[in-house]
């Protein structure tokens, strides 16, 4: 299904896109990032916090890194205390993901991962390869929501296509 080259490319892509949406959102005032915009997680800041939360929880499951600050999906919109907390936390998480991807042995992709899901209130066991694909798709999905909110607010946004990713 996937291999470590795919994971490394997607880690690079995610870091690039996280930097792009962060730079675009940085052009907004605090109120603009906090404004409810009809997205599932409400605001630009809420959606970015949820994405950071999701990256933290999956990296904890994949690599036993630190847990998210907040305990649930519902609380994930408060993963950071604000923009000045979010920006360095996002960069740090992208480094964690990139470092994990760089060190990942192909054999890690074999087999399943079992974890307790608070969202489903049960243990779940799924193939690691499918979970890694989900991990990166989750980020792409929510960055797409943020991109739409940024565009609607008049912010300039950068390219999002993988073939345009810098080397």
Tab-separated table of N, CA and C in Angstrom:
chain	number	residue	atom	x	y	z
A	1	UNK	N	0.830	-1.199	0.000
A	1	UNK	CA	0.000	0.000	0.000
A	1	UNK	C	0.871	1.260	0.000
A	2	UNK	N	1.608	1.498	1.096
A	2	UNK	CA	2.493	2.669	1.186
A	2	UNK	C	3.859	2.207	1.663
A	3	UNK	N	4.836	3.087	1.532
A	3	UNK	CA	6.177	2.783	2.026
A	3	UNK	C	6.748	4.019	2.727
A	4	UNK	N	7.970	3.895	3.206
A	4	UNK	CA	8.571	5.000	3.957
A	4	UNK	C	8.848	6.208	3.068
A	5	UNK	N	9.067	6.006	1.776
A	5	UNK	CA	9.243	7.160	0.880
A	5	UNK	C	7.971	8.001	0.829
A	6	UNK	N	6.822	7.341	0.769
A	6	UNK	CA	5.534	8.054	0.786
A	6	UNK	C	5.394	8.852	2.090
A	7	UNK	N	5.729	8.233	3.196
A	7	UNK	CA	5.596	8.891	4.495
A	7	UNK	C	6.511	10.107	4.578
A	8	UNK	N	7.722	9.982	4.107
A	8	UNK	CA	8.655	11.113	4.133
A	8	UNK	C	8.170	12.253	3.241
A	9	UNK	N	7.643	11.899	2.069
A	9	UNK	CA	7.120	12.933	1.181
A	9	UNK	C	5.923	13.631	1.830
A	10	UNK	N	5.036	12.879	2.437
A	10	UNK	CA	3.854	13.478	3.044
A	10	UNK	C	4.210	14.292	4.292
A	11	UNK	N	5.226	13.891	5.016
A	11	UNK	CA	5.686	14.687	6.159
A	11	UNK	C	6.217	16.031	5.663
A	12	UNK	N	6.965	16.003	4.572
A	12	UNK	CA	7.480	17.241	3.972
A	12	UNK	C	6.341	18.110	3.464
A	13	UNK	N	5.386	17.493	2.792
A	13	UNK	CA	4.233	18.220	2.262
A	13	UNK	C	3.421	18.858	3.396
A	14	UNK	N	3.172	18.092	4.435
A	14	UNK	CA	2.386	18.613	5.560
A	14	UNK	C	3.082	19.797	6.218
A	15	UNK	N	4.386	19.687	6.432
A	15	UNK	CA	5.133	20.800	7.040
A	15	UNK	C	5.070	22.036	6.138
A	16	UNK	N	5.221	21.842	4.840
A	16	UNK	CA	5.146	22.946	3.881
A	16	UNK	C	3.783	23.607	3.928
A	17	UNK	N	2.729	22.810	3.916
A	17	UNK	CA	1.389	23.368	3.921
A	17	UNK	C	1.020	23.986	5.273
A	18	UNK	N	1.479	23.384	6.365
A	18	UNK	CA	1.237	23.997	7.671
A	18	UNK	C	1.901	25.365	7.747
A	19	UNK	N	3.109	25.474	7.216
A	19	UNK	CA	3.799	26.775	7.195
A	19	UNK	C	3.034	27.769	6.316
A	20	UNK	N	2.504	27.305	5.193
A	20	UNK	CA	1.756	28.192	4.301
A	20	UNK	C	0.488	28.733	4.962
A	21	UNK	N	-0.316	27.861	5.564
A	21	UNK	CA	-1.565	28.359	6.166
A	21	UNK	C	-1.272	29.199	7.400
A	22	UNK	N	-0.217	28.860	8.127
A	22	UNK	CA	0.162	29.672	9.287
A	22	UNK	C	0.569	31.072	8.841
A	23	UNK	N	1.360	31.152	7.776
A	23	UNK	CA	1.781	32.467	7.264
A	23	UNK	C	0.580	33.274	6.788
A	24	UNK	N	-0.362	32.641	6.112
A	24	UNK	CA	-1.567	33.349	5.658
A	24	UNK	C	-2.406	33.810	6.844
A	25	UNK	N	-2.601	32.939	7.804
A	25	UNK	CA	-3.415	33.284	8.974
A	25	UNK	C	-2.750	34.359	9.824
A	26	UNK	N	-1.446	34.428	9.773
A	26	UNK	CA	-0.714	35.433	10.540
A	26	UNK	C	-1.058	36.852	10.077
A	27	UNK	N	-1.531	36.968	8.834
A	27	UNK	CA	-1.912	38.288	8.305
A	27	UNK	C	-3.217	38.795	8.919
A	28	UNK	N	-3.971	37.912	9.551
A	28	UNK	CA	-5.232	38.308	10.171
A	28	UNK	C	-5.005	38.828	11.585
A	29	UNK	N	-5.877	39.689	12.018
A	29	UNK	CA	-5.905	40.091	13.428
A	29	UNK	C	-6.420	38.908	14.258
A	30	UNK	N	-6.198	38.978	15.558
A	30	UNK	CA	-6.669	37.945	16.477
A	30	UNK	C	-8.153	37.644	16.253
A	31	UNK	N	-8.969	38.676	16.168
A	31	UNK	CA	-10.416	38.481	15.995
A	31	UNK	C	-10.740	37.747	14.699
A	32	UNK	N	-9.964	37.987	13.654
A	32	UNK	CA	-10.181	37.312	12.383
A	32	UNK	C	-9.891	35.823	12.453
A	33	UNK	N	-8.859	35.449	13.235
A	33	UNK	CA	-8.548	34.023	13.407
A	33	UNK	C	-9.554	33.336	14.309
A	34	UNK	N	-10.179	34.090	15.221
A	34	UNK	CA	-11.130	33.527	16.181
A	34	UNK	C	-12.579	33.552	15.686
A	35	UNK	N	-12.847	34.303	14.641
A	35	UNK	CA	-14.227	34.474	14.170
A	35	UNK	C	-14.835	33.146	13.729
A	36	UNK	N	-16.073	32.923	14.150
A	36	UNK	CA	-16.801	31.746	13.690
A	36	UNK	C	-17.050	31.857	12.195
A	37	UNK	N	-16.709	30.813	11.468
A	37	UNK	CA	-16.819	30.855	10.006
A	37	UNK	C	-17.618	29.680	9.457
A	38	UNK	N	-18.366	29.000	10.310
A	38	UNK	CA	-19.216	27.910	9.857
A	38	UNK	C	-18.503	26.590	9.644
A	39	UNK	N	-17.234	26.508	9.964
A	39	UNK	CA	-16.492	25.254	9.840
A	39	UNK	C	-16.831	24.342	11.022
A	40	UNK	N	-16.538	23.067	10.888
A	40	UNK	CA	-16.864	22.113	11.946
A	40	UNK	C	-16.233	22.521	13.275
A	41	UNK	N	-15.014	23.041	13.236
A	41	UNK	CA	-14.345	23.498	14.453
A	41	UNK	C	-14.412	25.010	14.600
A	42	UNK	N	-15.364	25.608	13.917
A	42	UNK	CA	-15.710	27.011	14.093
A	42	UNK	C	-14.840	28.000	13.363
A	43	UNK	N	-13.666	28.220	13.879
A	43	UNK	CA	-12.800	29.298	13.410
A	43	UNK	C	-11.529	28.751	12.763
A	44	UNK	N	-10.766	29.659	12.208
A	44	UNK	CA	-9.446	29.294	11.693
A	44	UNK	C	-8.584	28.761	12.833
A	45	UNK	N	-8.534	29.511	13.937
A	45	UNK	CA	-7.719	29.086	15.083
A	45	UNK	C	-8.210	27.754	15.644
A	46	UNK	N	-9.510	27.588	15.781
A	46	UNK	CA	-10.054	26.330	16.295
A	46	UNK	C	-9.707	25.153	15.412
A	47	UNK	N	-9.795	25.337	14.102
A	47	UNK	CA	-9.479	24.256	13.170
A	47	UNK	C	-7.991	23.938	13.190
A	48	UNK	N	-7.146	24.971	13.221
A	48	UNK	CA	-5.704	24.731	13.294
A	48	UNK	C	-5.333	24.042	14.604
A	49	UNK	N	-5.972	24.435	15.702
A	49	UNK	CA	-5.727	23.769	16.978
A	49	UNK	C	-6.154	22.308	16.919
A	50	UNK	N	-7.303	22.039	16.304
A	50	UNK	CA	-7.753	20.648	16.184
A	50	UNK	C	-6.749	19.832	15.374
A	51	UNK	N	-6.249	20.396	14.296
A	51	UNK	CA	-5.266	19.686	13.482
A	51	UNK	C	-3.996	19.408	14.280
A	52	UNK	N	-3.521	20.372	15.035
A	52	UNK	CA	-2.353	20.155	15.894
A	52	UNK	C	-2.642	19.056	16.909
A	53	UNK	N	-3.824	19.105	17.514
A	53	UNK	CA	-4.240	18.075	18.469
A	53	UNK	C	-4.212	16.695	17.809
A	54	UNK	N	-4.786	16.600	16.611
A	54	UNK	CA	-4.810	15.325	15.903
A	54	UNK	C	-3.414	14.815	15.594
A	55	UNK	N	-2.537	15.709	15.162
A	55	UNK	CA	-1.157	15.301	14.890
A	55	UNK	C	-0.489	14.806	16.168
A	56	UNK	N	-0.740	15.472	17.267
A	56	UNK	CA	-0.137	15.058	18.537
A	56	UNK	C	-0.653	13.693	18.982
A	57	UNK	N	-1.949	13.462	18.856
A	57	UNK	CA	-2.488	12.183	19.331
A	57	UNK	C	-2.006	11.033	18.460
A	58	UNK	N	-1.965	11.264	17.122
A	58	UNK	CA	-1.488	10.185	16.252
A	58	UNK	C	0.006	9.943	16.426
A	59	UNK	N	0.802	10.980	16.606
A	59	UNK	CA	2.232	10.758	16.826
A	59	UNK	C	2.479	10.071	18.172
A	60	UNK	N	1.629	10.342	19.147
A	60	UNK	CA	1.731	9.609	20.406
A	60	UNK	C	1.478	8.116	20.156
A	61	UNK	N	0.483	7.818	19.347
A	61	UNK	CA	0.170	6.419	19.036
A	61	UNK	C	1.259	5.775	18.182
A	62	UNK	N	1.798	6.516	17.230
A	62	UNK	CA	2.801	5.965	16.320
A	62	UNK	C	4.188	5.879	16.948
A	63	UNK	N	4.566	6.889	17.726
A	63	UNK	CA	5.964	7.007	18.160
A	63	UNK	C	6.125	7.274	19.647
A	64	UNK	N	5.027	7.182	20.393
A	64	UNK	CA	5.066	7.395	21.847
A	64	UNK	C	5.623	8.765	22.217
A	65	UNK	N	5.292	9.777	21.418
A	65	UNK	CA	5.644	11.155	21.750
A	65	UNK	C	4.632	11.667	22.771
A	66	UNK	N	4.752	12.926	23.164
A	66	UNK	CA	3.867	13.492	24.169
A	66	UNK	C	2.406	13.519	23.737
A	67	UNK	N	1.548	13.466	24.711
A	67	UNK	CA	0.104	13.533	24.476
A	67	UNK	C	-0.313	14.975	24.196
A	68	UNK	N	-1.458	15.151	23.531
A	68	UNK	CA	-2.000	16.506	23.380
A	68	UNK	C	-2.294	17.118	24.750
A	69	UNK	N	-2.396	18.423	24.773
A	69	UNK	CA	-2.700	19.133	26.014
A	69	UNK	C	-4.142	18.896	26.431
A	70	UNK	N	-5.056	18.864	25.449
A	70	UNK	CA	-6.470	18.671	25.748
A	70	UNK	C	-6.840	17.210	25.545
A	71	UNK	N	-7.926	16.792	26.186
A	71	UNK	CA	-8.239	15.370	26.272
A	71	UNK	C	-9.157	14.829	25.189
A	72	UNK	N	-9.874	15.673	24.484
A	72	UNK	CA	-10.883	15.143	23.566
A	72	UNK	C	-10.968	15.969	22.286
A	73	UNK	N	-11.623	15.395	21.299
A	73	UNK	CA	-11.842	16.112	20.047
A	73	UNK	C	-12.581	17.414	20.315
A	74	UNK	N	-13.604	17.355	21.144
A	74	UNK	CA	-14.387	18.561	21.464
A	74	UNK	C	-13.513	19.657	22.056
A	75	UNK	N	-12.575	19.289	22.901
A	75	UNK	CA	-11.677	20.256	23.545
A	75	UNK	C	-10.493	20.663	22.666
A	76	UNK	N	-10.309	19.969	21.542
A	76	UNK	CA	-9.118	20.181	20.713
A	76	UNK	C	-8.997	21.607	20.177
A	77	UNK	N	-10.098	22.328	20.102
A	77	UNK	CA	-10.041	23.715	19.623
A	77	UNK	C	-9.245	24.604	20.576
A	78	UNK	N	-9.009	24.135	21.779
A	78	UNK	CA	-8.238	24.870	22.791
A	78	UNK	C	-6.860	24.246	23.027
A	79	UNK	N	-6.340	23.545	22.034
A	79	UNK	CA	-5.044	22.859	22.198
A	79	UNK	C	-3.916	23.834	22.526
A	80	UNK	N	-3.995	25.060	22.030
A	80	UNK	CA	-3.014	26.079	22.406
A	80	UNK	C	-3.761	27.277	22.994
A	81	UNK	N	-3.011	28.110	23.704
A	81	UNK	CA	-3.626	29.265	24.368
A	81	UNK	C	-3.848	30.461	23.443
A	82	UNK	N	-3.310	30.423	22.256
A	82	UNK	CA	-3.473	31.542	21.337
A	82	UNK	C	-2.437	31.461	20.246
A	83	UNK	N	-2.442	32.451	19.399
A	83	UNK	CA	-1.597	32.448	18.218
A	83	UNK	C	-0.111	32.384	18.562
A	84	UNK	N	0.315	33.125	19.582
A	84	UNK	CA	1.742	33.123	19.930
A	84	UNK	C	2.172	31.776	20.506
A	85	UNK	N	1.240	31.000	21.030
A	85	UNK	CA	1.516	29.645	21.497
A	85	UNK	C	1.415	28.654	20.337
A	86	UNK	N	0.445	28.876	19.463
A	86	UNK	CA	0.211	27.950	18.355
A	86	UNK	C	1.401	27.885	17.393
A	87	UNK	N	1.904	29.021	16.963
A	87	UNK	CA	2.930	29.049	15.905
A	87	UNK	C	4.156	28.200	16.246
A	88	UNK	N	4.793	28.367	17.408
A	88	UNK	CA	5.951	27.512	17.705
A	88	UNK	C	5.547	26.052	17.962
A	89	UNK	N	4.358	25.832	18.498
A	89	UNK	CA	3.903	24.460	18.724
A	89	UNK	C	3.709	23.735	17.401
A	90	UNK	N	3.173	24.438	16.398
A	90	UNK	CA	2.966	23.835	15.078
A	90	UNK	C	4.308	23.473	14.449
A	91	UNK	N	5.261	24.403	14.498
A	91	UNK	CA	6.595	24.135	13.944
A	91	UNK	C	7.264	22.962	14.646
A	92	UNK	N	7.140	22.919	15.962
A	92	UNK	CA	7.745	21.826	16.731
A	92	UNK	C	7.113	20.489	16.353
A	93	UNK	N	5.792	20.455	16.173
A	93	UNK	CA	5.125	19.209	15.812
A	93	UNK	C	5.541	18.758	14.417
A	94	UNK	N	5.701	19.701	13.504
A	94	UNK	CA	6.157	19.330	12.162
A	94	UNK	C	7.566	18.732	12.206
A	95	UNK	N	8.411	19.228	13.091
A	95	UNK	CA	9.747	18.631	13.245
A	95	UNK	C	9.649	17.223	13.816
A	96	UNK	N	8.756	17.019	14.777
A	96	UNK	CA	8.550	15.673	15.341
A	96	UNK	C	8.122	14.701	14.240
A	97	UNK	N	7.168	15.121	13.432
A	97	UNK	CA	6.670	14.259	12.347
A	97	UNK	C	7.780	13.976	11.342
A	98	UNK	N	8.514	15.002	10.945
A	98	UNK	CA	9.606	14.822	9.982
A	98	UNK	C	10.698	13.918	10.531
A	99	UNK	N	11.047	14.092	11.791
A	99	UNK	CA	12.065	13.237	12.413
A	99	UNK	C	11.592	11.787	12.481
A	100	UNK	N	10.323	11.587	12.847
A	100	UNK	CA	9.753	10.239	12.876
A	100	UNK	C	9.815	9.611	11.486
A	101	UNK	N	9.391	10.364	10.480
A	101	UNK	CA	9.392	9.845	9.115
A	101	UNK	C	10.801	9.492	8.656
A	102	UNK	N	11.770	10.313	8.994
A	102	UNK	CA	13.154	10.077	8.578
A	102	UNK	C	13.725	8.813	9.212
A	103	UNK	N	13.322	8.517	10.432
A	103	UNK	CA	13.855	7.357	11.160
A	103	UNK	C	13.047	6.080	10.940
A	104	UNK	N	11.875	6.195	10.359
A	104	UNK	CA	10.947	5.069	10.284
A	104	UNK	C	11.522	3.904	9.484
A	105	UNK	N	11.508	2.748	10.082
A	105	UNK	CA	11.929	1.520	9.407
A	105	UNK	C	10.746	0.929	8.650
A	106	UNK	N	10.981	0.395	7.449
A	106	UNK	CA	9.877	-0.187	6.689
A	106	UNK	C	9.084	-1.238	7.466
A	107	UNK	N	9.742	-1.996	8.320
A	107	UNK	CA	9.061	-3.062	9.068
A	107	UNK	C	8.006	-2.510	10.026
A	108	UNK	N	8.128	-1.220	10.433
A	108	UNK	CA	7.124	-0.638	11.330
A	108	UNK	C	5.747	-0.645	10.667
A	109	UNK	N	5.706	-0.551	9.360
A	109	UNK	CA	4.442	-0.497	8.631
A	109	UNK	C	3.703	-1.839	8.601
A	110	UNK	N	4.383	-2.912	8.969
A	110	UNK	CA	3.745	-4.225	8.988
A	110	UNK	C	2.821	-4.333	10.195
A	111	UNK	N	1.711	-4.968	10.021
A	111	UNK	CA	0.842	-5.266	11.146
A	111	UNK	C	-0.125	-4.159	11.492
A	112	UNK	N	-0.696	-4.318	12.663
A	112	UNK	CA	-1.775	-3.456	13.125
A	112	UNK	C	-1.342	-2.613	14.318
A	113	UNK	N	-2.136	-1.607	14.590
A	113	UNK	CA	-1.971	-0.764	15.772
A	113	UNK	C	-3.286	-0.805	16.534
A	114	UNK	N	-3.201	-1.035	17.820
A	114	UNK	CA	-4.379	-1.041	18.677
A	114	UNK	C	-4.276	0.120	19.644
A	115	UNK	N	-5.362	0.869	19.801
A	115	UNK	CA	-5.411	1.995	20.726
A	115	UNK	C	-6.826	2.133	21.258
A	116	UNK	N	-6.938	2.860	22.350
A	116	UNK	CA	-8.249	3.167	22.894
A	116	UNK	C	-8.688	4.515	22.348
A	117	UNK	N	-9.833	4.531	21.685
A	117	UNK	CA	-10.379	5.757	21.121
A	117	UNK	C	-11.416	6.334	22.074
A	118	UNK	N	-11.138	7.544	22.559
A	118	UNK	CA	-12.141	8.187	23.416
A	118	UNK	C	-13.352	8.611	22.582
A	119	UNK	N	-13.152	8.902	21.307
A	119	UNK	CA	-14.273	9.289	20.444
A	119	UNK	C	-15.246	8.127	20.250
A	120	UNK	N	-14.702	6.927	20.070
A	120	UNK	CA	-15.542	5.742	19.872
A	120	UNK	C	-15.839	5.025	21.189
A	121	UNK	N	-15.128	5.398	22.256
A	121	UNK	CA	-15.270	4.783	23.582
A	121	UNK	C	-15.029	3.275	23.540
A	122	UNK	N	-13.965	2.900	22.817
A	122	UNK	CA	-13.600	1.475	22.732
A	122	UNK	C	-12.197	1.342	22.152
A	123	UNK	N	-11.637	0.162	22.287
A	123	UNK	CA	-10.367	-0.136	21.646
A	123	UNK	C	-10.611	-0.408	20.170
A	124	UNK	N	-9.662	0.048	19.362
A	124	UNK	CA	-9.730	-0.139	17.917
A	124	UNK	C	-8.397	-0.713	17.463
A	125	UNK	N	-8.446	-1.597	16.496
A	125	UNK	CA	-7.247	-2.185	15.917
A	125	UNK	C	-7.367	-2.088	14.401
A	126	UNK	N	-6.389	-1.426	13.778
A	126	UNK	CA	-6.401	-1.224	12.328
A	126	UNK	C	-4.981	-1.376	11.786
A	127	UNK	N	-4.853	-1.647	10.477
A	127	UNK	CA	-3.522	-1.739	9.869
A	127	UNK	C	-2.781	-0.398	9.965
A	128	UNK	N	-1.523	-0.462	10.336
A	128	UNK	CA	-0.716	0.752	10.469
A	128	UNK	C	-0.679	1.562	9.180
A	129	UNK	N	-0.572	0.887	8.046
A	129	UNK	CA	-0.499	1.618	6.783
A	129	UNK	C	-1.749	2.468	6.565
A	130	UNK	N	-2.910	1.915	6.837
A	130	UNK	CA	-4.161	2.674	6.669
A	130	UNK	C	-4.215	3.845	7.645
A	131	UNK	N	-3.703	3.647	8.848
A	131	UNK	CA	-3.714	4.722	9.840
A	131	UNK	C	-2.785	5.861	9.452
A	132	UNK	N	-1.644	5.540	8.860
A	132	UNK	CA	-0.733	6.594	8.406
A	132	UNK	C	-1.372	7.389	7.268
A	133	UNK	N	-2.045	6.692	6.350
A	133	UNK	CA	-2.756	7.397	5.279
A	133	UNK	C	-3.819	8.307	5.893
A	134	UNK	N	-4.561	7.790	6.875
A	134	UNK	CA	-5.559	8.619	7.556
A	134	UNK	C	-4.912	9.840	8.204
A	135	UNK	N	-3.803	9.642	8.873
A	135	UNK	CA	-3.082	10.724	9.548
A	135	UNK	C	-2.806	11.879	8.586
A	136	UNK	N	-2.241	11.573	7.423
A	136	UNK	CA	-1.942	12.630	6.469
A	136	UNK	C	-3.207	13.175	5.804
A	137	UNK	N	-4.181	12.330	5.518
A	137	UNK	CA	-5.443	12.815	4.939
A	137	UNK	C	-6.175	13.742	5.898
A	138	UNK	N	-6.139	13.445	7.171
A	138	UNK	CA	-6.778	14.283	8.183
A	138	UNK	C	-6.208	15.697	8.112
A	139	UNK	N	-4.884	15.796	8.018
A	139	UNK	CA	-4.254	17.108	7.915
A	139	UNK	C	-4.636	17.829	6.643
A	140	UNK	N	-4.641	17.126	5.529
A	140	UNK	CA	-5.015	17.737	4.257
A	140	UNK	C	-6.453	18.229	4.304
A	141	UNK	N	-7.328	17.441	4.863
A	141	UNK	CA	-8.743	17.811	4.977
A	141	UNK	C	-8.915	19.116	5.762
A	142	UNK	N	-8.331	19.173	6.945
A	142	UNK	CA	-8.519	20.361	7.778
A	142	UNK	C	-7.752	21.576	7.266
A	143	UNK	N	-6.583	21.358	6.670
A	143	UNK	CA	-5.907	22.500	6.040
A	143	UNK	C	-6.730	23.035	4.879
A	144	UNK	N	-7.430	22.162	4.173
A	144	UNK	CA	-8.326	22.607	3.102
A	144	UNK	C	-9.438	23.484	3.640
A	145	UNK	N	-9.982	23.119	4.799
A	145	UNK	CA	-11.006	23.955	5.426
A	145	UNK	C	-10.423	25.319	5.788
A	146	UNK	N	-9.232	25.313	6.370
A	146	UNK	CA	-8.587	26.575	6.749
A	146	UNK	C	-8.289	27.402	5.506
A	147	UNK	N	-7.814	26.760	4.466
A	147	UNK	CA	-7.528	27.464	3.214
A	147	UNK	C	-8.776	28.164	2.698
A	148	UNK	N	-9.910	27.478	2.740
A	148	UNK	CA	-11.173	28.082	2.287
A	148	UNK	C	-11.558	29.269	3.171
A	149	UNK	N	-11.378	29.137	4.489
A	149	UNK	CA	-11.711	30.241	5.391
A	149	UNK	C	-10.779	31.433	5.155
A	150	UNK	N	-9.502	31.149	4.926
A	150	UNK	CA	-8.547	32.223	4.653
A	150	UNK	C	-8.889	32.931	3.348
A	151	UNK	N	-9.192	32.169	2.319
A	151	UNK	CA	-9.548	32.748	1.032
A	151	UNK	C	-10.798	33.619	1.166
A	152	UNK	N	-11.795	33.112	1.881
A	152	UNK	CA	-13.032	33.871	2.070
A	152	UNK	C	-12.801	35.156	2.859
A	153	UNK	N	-11.773	35.163	3.714
A	153	UNK	CA	-11.488	36.371	4.498
A	153	UNK	C	-10.574	37.343	3.758
A	154	UNK	N	-10.206	37.001	2.521
A	154	UNK	CA	-9.385	37.896	1.715
A	154	UNK	C	-7.892	37.709	1.849
A	155	UNK	N	-7.453	36.687	2.559
A	155	UNK	CA	-6.021	36.447	2.730
A	155	UNK	C	-5.435	35.805	1.482
A	156	UNK	N	-4.211	36.178	1.184
A	156	UNK	CA	-3.472	35.517	0.110
A	156	UNK	C	-3.057	34.134	0.598
A	157	UNK	N	-3.201	33.149	-0.267
A	157	UNK	CA	-2.795	31.788	0.079
A	157	UNK	C	-1.810	31.283	-0.965
A	158	UNK	N	-0.992	30.339	-0.573
A	158	UNK	CA	0.062	29.819	-1.448
A	158	UNK	C	-0.402	28.548	-2.158
A	159	UNK	N	0.452	28.057	-3.058
A	159	UNK	CA	0.176	26.819	-3.774
A	159	UNK	C	-0.014	25.662	-2.800
A	160	UNK	N	-0.840	24.712	-3.209
A	160	UNK	CA	-1.088	23.538	-2.380
A	160	UNK	C	-0.778	22.231	-3.098
A	161	UNK	N	-0.385	22.282	-4.346
A	161	UNK	CA	-0.187	21.066	-5.144
A	161	UNK	C	1.159	20.428	-4.868
A	162	UNK	N	1.148	19.127	-4.648
A	162	UNK	CA	2.379	18.380	-4.377
A	162	UNK	C	3.440	18.601	-5.462
A	163	UNK	N	3.085	18.607	-6.762
A	163	UNK	CA	4.139	18.840	-7.761
A	163	UNK	C	4.822	20.213	-7.654
A	164	UNK	N	4.200	21.152	-6.945
A	164	UNK	CA	4.793	22.484	-6.773
A	164	UNK	C	5.579	22.626	-5.477
A	165	UNK	N	5.645	21.538	-4.698
A	165	UNK	CA	6.366	21.559	-3.425
A	165	UNK	C	7.845	21.813	-3.670
A	166	UNK	N	8.433	22.756	-2.929
A	166	UNK	CA	9.880	22.997	-3.089
A	166	UNK	C	10.699	21.742	-2.784
A	167	UNK	N	11.827	21.611	-3.469
A	167	UNK	CA	12.703	20.443	-3.234
A	167	UNK	C	13.349	20.523	-1.875
